[in-house]
Amino acid sequence: AGAKPGDLLVLTKPIGTGAINTAVKNGIASKRAEEAAITAMTTSAATASKEMLKHGVNACTDVTGFGLIGHAFEMAAASTVTLEIDSASVPLLPDVLELIAKGMLTRGDRNNRDYVEGEYNFDRGVSAEMQSALFDPQTAGGLLISLPEAGANEFVKAVGGAAIIGTVRSKSSHLIEIQ
């Protein structure tokens, strides 16, 4: 709780570990995707956690089993705001969209959609593959952080791999809006 309208949303790690792990089990993941997923899953959030405290964090959640959208939903509901996510700004692990297109989804794709049913809205331009990536359950995923604009920009400069992926606005008809 605590995200405020006007804050920026920062994600500290790329997403796609669920799809890549499924592809590894099915023997079709590239070595590059597998290595990138292992690096993401074994990178500690400790540095990002310490750094966010220096930059005026208002809210934070990890991104794990409920996927980015599921955890964003929890932050938005607890903060009574709407989170607007720019899907083109969300960092992805290598080959994720291609693997999803080949059906490398976990059961979490459907379960996470059901969890936030009626609380999210995708713009027409967001592909089905990207939608699934945003619902993909993560193993040892990054942090989703809500910070004032100045703090967010400084945080991204200080933490490698972090990306600004959206904004917080006053609550509207959906808790999550994805462009």
PDB file of C-alpha atoms in Angstrom:
ATOM      1  CA  ALA A   1       0.000   0.000   0.000  1.00  0.00           C
ATOM      2  CA  GLY A   2       1.088   3.607  -0.418  1.00  0.00           C
ATOM      3  CA  ALA A   3       1.388   4.090  -4.193  1.00  0.00           C
ATOM      4  CA  LYS A   4       0.379   7.663  -5.024  1.00  0.00           C
ATOM      5  CA  PRO A   5      -1.023   9.245  -8.187  1.00  0.00           C
ATOM      6  CA  GLY A   6       1.879  10.750 -10.114  1.00  0.00           C
ATOM      7  CA  ASP A   7       4.361   8.074  -8.996  1.00  0.00           C
ATOM      8  CA  LEU A   8       6.283   6.111 -11.590  1.00  0.00           C
ATOM      9  CA  LEU A   9       6.398   2.316 -11.581  1.00  0.00           C
ATOM     10  CA  VAL A  10       9.782   0.630 -11.731  1.00  0.00           C
ATOM     11  CA  LEU A  11      10.472  -3.054 -12.382  1.00  0.00           C
ATOM     12  CA  THR A  12      13.881  -4.330 -11.305  1.00  0.00           C
ATOM     13  CA  LYS A  13      14.169  -7.559 -13.360  1.00  0.00           C
ATOM     14  CA  PRO A  14      12.975  -8.771 -16.757  1.00  0.00           C
ATOM     15  CA  ILE A  15      10.041 -11.207 -16.778  1.00  0.00           C
ATOM     16  CA  GLY A  16       9.516 -14.547 -18.459  1.00  0.00           C
ATOM     17  CA  THR A  17      10.994 -17.173 -16.140  1.00  0.00           C
ATOM     18  CA  GLY A  18       7.788 -19.230 -16.131  1.00  0.00           C
ATOM     19  CA  ALA A  19       7.693 -19.542 -19.918  1.00  0.00           C
ATOM     20  CA  ILE A  20      11.427 -20.232 -20.138  1.00  0.00           C
ATOM     21  CA  ASN A  21      11.290 -22.851 -17.369  1.00  0.00           C
ATOM     22  CA  THR A  22       8.443 -24.560 -19.216  1.00  0.00           C
ATOM     23  CA  ALA A  23      10.485 -24.459 -22.433  1.00  0.00           C
ATOM     24  CA  VAL A  24      13.488 -25.970 -20.622  1.00  0.00           C
ATOM     25  CA  LYS A  25      11.266 -28.839 -19.407  1.00  0.00           C
ATOM     26  CA  ASN A  26      10.109 -29.359 -22.998  1.00  0.00           C
ATOM     27  CA  GLY A  27      13.633 -29.211 -24.419  1.00  0.00           C
ATOM     28  CA  ILE A  28      13.094 -26.174 -26.657  1.00  0.00           C
ATOM     29  CA  ALA A  29      14.648 -23.274 -24.715  1.00  0.00           C
ATOM     30  CA  SER A  30      17.707 -21.688 -26.287  1.00  0.00           C
ATOM     31  CA  LYS A  31      20.908 -21.686 -24.248  1.00  0.00           C
ATOM     32  CA  ARG A  32      20.735 -17.864 -24.230  1.00  0.00           C
ATOM     33  CA  ALA A  33      17.199 -17.841 -22.770  1.00  0.00           C
ATOM     34  CA  GLU A  34      18.053 -20.525 -20.213  1.00  0.00           C
ATOM     35  CA  GLU A  35      21.180 -18.679 -19.042  1.00  0.00           C
ATOM     36  CA  ALA A  36      19.342 -15.350 -18.854  1.00  0.00           C
ATOM     37  CA  ALA A  37      16.574 -16.932 -16.764  1.00  0.00           C
ATOM     38  CA  ILE A  38      19.110 -18.491 -14.396  1.00  0.00           C
ATOM     39  CA  THR A  39      20.868 -15.133 -14.017  1.00  0.00           C
ATOM     40  CA  ALA A  40      17.551 -13.386 -13.298  1.00  0.00           C
ATOM     41  CA  MET A  41      16.471 -16.015 -10.777  1.00  0.00           C
ATOM     42  CA  THR A  42      19.790 -15.968  -8.933  1.00  0.00           C
ATOM     43  CA  THR A  43      20.182 -12.186  -8.777  1.00  0.00           C
ATOM     44  CA  SER A  44      19.337 -10.957  -5.303  1.00  0.00           C
ATOM     45  CA  ALA A  45      16.879  -8.111  -4.749  1.00  0.00           C
ATOM     46  CA  ALA A  46      18.969  -6.845  -1.815  1.00  0.00           C
ATOM     47  CA  THR A  47      20.689  -4.034  -3.735  1.00  0.00           C
ATOM     48  CA  ALA A  48      17.426  -2.814  -5.255  1.00  0.00           C
ATOM     49  CA  SER A  49      15.721  -3.047  -1.867  1.00  0.00           C
ATOM     50  CA  LYS A  50      18.382  -0.930  -0.163  1.00  0.00           C
ATOM     51  CA  GLU A  51      18.533   1.548  -3.033  1.00  0.00           C
ATOM     52  CA  MET A  52      14.768   2.145  -3.182  1.00  0.00           C
ATOM     53  CA  LEU A  53      14.817   3.359   0.417  1.00  0.00           C
ATOM     54  CA  LYS A  54      17.195   6.149  -0.642  1.00  0.00           C
ATOM     55  CA  HIS A  55      14.792   7.405  -3.307  1.00  0.00           C
ATOM     56  CA  GLY A  56      11.454   7.850  -1.522  1.00  0.00           C
ATOM     57  CA  VAL A  57       9.696   4.559  -2.211  1.00  0.00           C
ATOM     58  CA  ASN A  58       5.946   4.763  -1.612  1.00  0.00           C
ATOM     59  CA  ALA A  59       5.047   1.111  -2.274  1.00  0.00           C
ATOM     60  CA  CYS A  60       6.772  -2.109  -3.270  1.00  0.00           C
ATOM     61  CA  THR A  61       5.935  -5.732  -3.978  1.00  0.00           C
ATOM     62  CA  ASP A  62       7.876  -8.663  -5.315  1.00  0.00           C
ATOM     63  CA  VAL A  63       6.837 -10.154  -8.636  1.00  0.00           C
ATOM     64  CA  THR A  64       6.540 -13.899  -8.205  1.00  0.00           C
ATOM     65  CA  GLY A  65       3.771 -16.469  -8.649  1.00  0.00           C
ATOM     66  CA  PHE A  66       0.938 -14.071  -9.487  1.00  0.00           C
ATOM     67  CA  GLY A  67       2.970 -12.542 -12.333  1.00  0.00           C
ATOM     68  CA  LEU A  68       3.447  -8.841 -12.953  1.00  0.00           C
ATOM     69  CA  ILE A  69      -0.273  -8.130 -13.384  1.00  0.00           C
ATOM     70  CA  GLY A  70      -1.294 -10.111 -10.290  1.00  0.00           C
ATOM     71  CA  HIS A  71       1.188  -8.323  -8.056  1.00  0.00           C
ATOM     72  CA  ALA A  72       0.381  -4.953  -9.647  1.00  0.00           C
ATOM     73  CA  PHE A  73      -3.271  -5.666  -8.860  1.00  0.00           C
ATOM     74  CA  GLU A  74      -2.415  -6.226  -5.187  1.00  0.00           C
ATOM     75  CA  MET A  75      -0.479  -2.946  -5.034  1.00  0.00           C
ATOM     76  CA  ALA A  76      -3.256  -1.018  -6.767  1.00  0.00           C
ATOM     77  CA  ALA A  77      -5.997  -2.489  -4.558  1.00  0.00           C
ATOM     78  CA  ALA A  78      -4.067  -1.840  -1.346  1.00  0.00           C
ATOM     79  CA  SER A  79      -3.264   1.726  -2.455  1.00  0.00           C
ATOM     80  CA  THR A  80      -6.739   2.483  -3.927  1.00  0.00           C
ATOM     81  CA  VAL A  81      -5.205   3.655  -7.228  1.00  0.00           C
ATOM     82  CA  THR A  82      -4.970   2.549 -10.849  1.00  0.00           C
ATOM     83  CA  LEU A  83      -1.645   1.392 -12.227  1.00  0.00           C
ATOM     84  CA  GLU A  84      -1.052   2.171 -15.881  1.00  0.00           C
ATOM     85  CA  ILE A  85       1.539  -0.139 -17.433  1.00  0.00           C
ATOM     86  CA  ASP A  86       3.273   0.479 -20.761  1.00  0.00           C
ATOM     87  CA  SER A  87       3.779  -3.083 -22.006  1.00  0.00           C
ATOM     88  CA  ALA A  88       6.441  -1.950 -24.496  1.00  0.00           C
ATOM     89  CA  SER A  89       8.576  -0.759 -21.559  1.00  0.00           C
ATOM     90  CA  VAL A  90       8.403  -4.027 -19.614  1.00  0.00           C
ATOM     91  CA  PRO A  91      11.771  -5.811 -19.917  1.00  0.00           C
ATOM     92  CA  LEU A  92      11.525  -9.401 -21.128  1.00  0.00           C
ATOM     93  CA  LEU A  93      13.976 -12.260 -20.949  1.00  0.00           C
ATOM     94  CA  PRO A  94      15.221 -13.535 -24.346  1.00  0.00           C
ATOM     95  CA  ASP A  95      12.811 -15.469 -26.582  1.00  0.00           C
ATOM     96  CA  VAL A  96       9.877 -15.125 -24.166  1.00  0.00           C
ATOM     97  CA  LEU A  97       7.265 -13.990 -26.687  1.00  0.00           C
ATOM     98  CA  GLU A  98       8.358 -16.639 -29.190  1.00  0.00           C
ATOM     99  CA  LEU A  99       8.196 -19.369 -26.536  1.00  0.00           C
ATOM    100  CA  ILE A 100       4.740 -18.232 -25.441  1.00  0.00           C
ATOM    101  CA  ALA A 101       3.621 -18.307 -29.090  1.00  0.00           C
ATOM    102  CA  LYS A 102       4.741 -21.967 -29.117  1.00  0.00           C
ATOM    103  CA  GLY A 103       2.503 -22.679 -26.106  1.00  0.00           C
ATOM    104  CA  MET A 104       5.148 -22.625 -23.368  1.00  0.00           C
ATOM    105  CA  LEU A 105       2.728 -21.449 -20.679  1.00  0.00           C
ATOM    106  CA  THR A 106       2.237 -22.565 -17.126  1.00  0.00           C
ATOM    107  CA  ARG A 107      -1.109 -23.152 -15.447  1.00  0.00           C
ATOM    108  CA  GLY A 108      -0.425 -19.782 -13.809  1.00  0.00           C
ATOM    109  CA  ASP A 109      -1.380 -17.984 -17.030  1.00  0.00           C
ATOM    110  CA  ARG A 110      -5.046 -18.953 -16.584  1.00  0.00           C
ATOM    111  CA  ASN A 111      -5.007 -18.864 -12.774  1.00  0.00           C
ATOM    112  CA  ASN A 112      -3.484 -15.375 -12.668  1.00  0.00           C
ATOM    113  CA  ARG A 113      -6.024 -14.055 -15.173  1.00  0.00           C
ATOM    114  CA  ASP A 114      -8.827 -15.493 -13.051  1.00  0.00           C
ATOM    115  CA  TYR A 115      -7.310 -13.944  -9.901  1.00  0.00           C
ATOM    116  CA  VAL A 116      -7.609 -10.396 -11.260  1.00  0.00           C
ATOM    117  CA  GLU A 117     -10.695 -10.920 -13.424  1.00  0.00           C
ATOM    118  CA  GLY A 118     -12.564  -7.685 -14.117  1.00  0.00           C
ATOM    119  CA  GLU A 119      -9.798  -5.513 -12.636  1.00  0.00           C
ATOM    120  CA  TYR A 120      -7.568  -5.133 -15.697  1.00  0.00           C
ATOM    121  CA  ASN A 121      -7.921  -3.780 -19.215  1.00  0.00           C
ATOM    122  CA  PHE A 122      -5.591  -4.337 -22.188  1.00  0.00           C
ATOM    123  CA  ASP A 123      -5.454  -1.907 -25.098  1.00  0.00           C
ATOM    124  CA  ARG A 124      -6.158  -3.597 -28.425  1.00  0.00           C
ATOM    125  CA  GLY A 125      -2.521  -3.253 -29.495  1.00  0.00           C
ATOM    126  CA  VAL A 126      -1.156  -5.532 -26.758  1.00  0.00           C
ATOM    127  CA  SER A 127      -0.493  -8.933 -28.363  1.00  0.00           C
ATOM    128  CA  ALA A 128      -1.819 -12.149 -26.878  1.00  0.00           C
ATOM    129  CA  GLU A 129       1.799 -13.235 -26.286  1.00  0.00           C
ATOM    130  CA  MET A 130       2.610 -10.042 -24.383  1.00  0.00           C
ATOM    131  CA  GLN A 131      -0.550 -10.426 -22.325  1.00  0.00           C
ATOM    132  CA  SER A 132       0.575 -13.923 -21.309  1.00  0.00           C
ATOM    133  CA  ALA A 133       4.073 -12.628 -20.499  1.00  0.00           C
ATOM    134  CA  LEU A 134       2.525 -10.096 -18.114  1.00  0.00           C
ATOM    135  CA  PHE A 135       0.615 -12.903 -16.352  1.00  0.00           C
ATOM    136  CA  ASP A 136       3.597 -15.305 -16.403  1.00  0.00           C
ATOM    137  CA  PRO A 137       4.422 -16.514 -12.871  1.00  0.00           C
ATOM    138  CA  GLN A 138       7.995 -15.647 -11.946  1.00  0.00           C
ATOM    139  CA  THR A 139      10.519 -17.588  -9.924  1.00  0.00           C
ATOM    140  CA  ALA A 140      12.590 -15.140  -7.841  1.00  0.00           C
ATOM    141  CA  GLY A 141      11.239 -12.226  -9.866  1.00  0.00           C
ATOM    142  CA  GLY A 142      12.133  -8.614  -9.376  1.00  0.00           C
ATOM    143  CA  LEU A 143      10.490  -5.849  -7.422  1.00  0.00           C
ATOM    144  CA  LEU A 144       7.669  -3.607  -8.616  1.00  0.00           C
ATOM    145  CA  ILE A 145       8.247  -0.239  -6.962  1.00  0.00           C
ATOM    146  CA  SER A 146       6.165   2.949  -6.847  1.00  0.00           C
ATOM    147  CA  LEU A 147       8.321   6.081  -6.489  1.00  0.00           C
ATOM    148  CA  PRO A 148       7.946   9.807  -7.060  1.00  0.00           C
ATOM    149  CA  GLU A 149       9.258  10.753 -10.526  1.00  0.00           C
ATOM    150  CA  ALA A 150      12.607  12.203  -9.394  1.00  0.00           C
ATOM    151  CA  GLY A 151      13.260   9.216  -7.149  1.00  0.00           C
ATOM    152  CA  ALA A 152      12.336   6.754  -9.898  1.00  0.00           C
ATOM    153  CA  ASN A 153      14.743   8.297 -12.377  1.00  0.00           C
ATOM    154  CA  GLU A 154      17.575   8.289  -9.837  1.00  0.00           C
ATOM    155  CA  PHE A 155      16.760   4.702  -8.809  1.00  0.00           C
ATOM    156  CA  VAL A 156      16.935   3.478 -12.413  1.00  0.00           C
ATOM    157  CA  LYS A 157      20.330   5.161 -12.831  1.00  0.00           C
ATOM    158  CA  ALA A 158      21.598   3.481  -9.647  1.00  0.00           C
ATOM    159  CA  VAL A 159      20.235  -0.049 -10.231  1.00  0.00           C
ATOM    160  CA  GLY A 160      21.291  -1.884 -13.360  1.00  0.00           C
ATOM    161  CA  GLY A 161      18.504  -3.549 -15.268  1.00  0.00           C
ATOM    162  CA  ALA A 162      15.691  -1.553 -13.632  1.00  0.00           C
ATOM    163  CA  ALA A 163      13.144   0.036 -15.969  1.00  0.00           C
ATOM    164  CA  ILE A 164      10.306   2.529 -15.649  1.00  0.00           C
ATOM    165  CA  ILE A 165       7.242   0.637 -16.882  1.00  0.00           C
ATOM    166  CA  GLY A 166       4.308   2.874 -16.013  1.00  0.00           C
ATOM    167  CA  THR A 167       2.590   5.378 -13.814  1.00  0.00           C
ATOM    168  CA  VAL A 168       0.188   5.547 -10.906  1.00  0.00           C
ATOM    169  CA  ARG A 169      -3.019   7.538 -11.298  1.00  0.00           C
ATOM    170  CA  SER A 170      -6.219   8.104  -9.412  1.00  0.00           C
ATOM    171  CA  LYS A 171      -8.464   5.053  -9.244  1.00  0.00           C
ATOM    172  CA  SER A 172     -10.613   4.492 -12.309  1.00  0.00           C
ATOM    173  CA  SER A 173     -12.882   1.681 -13.522  1.00  0.00           C
ATOM    174  CA  HIS A 174      -9.979  -0.839 -13.639  1.00  0.00           C
ATOM    175  CA  LEU A 175      -7.146  -1.196 -11.155  1.00  0.00           C
ATOM    176  CA  ILE A 176      -4.725  -2.072 -13.961  1.00  0.00           C
ATOM    177  CA  GLU A 177      -4.650  -0.452 -17.419  1.00  0.00           C
ATOM    178  CA  ILE A 178      -2.166  -1.913 -19.893  1.00  0.00           C
ATOM    179  CA  GLN A 179      -1.155  -0.167 -23.102  1.00  0.00           C
TER     180      GLN A 179
END
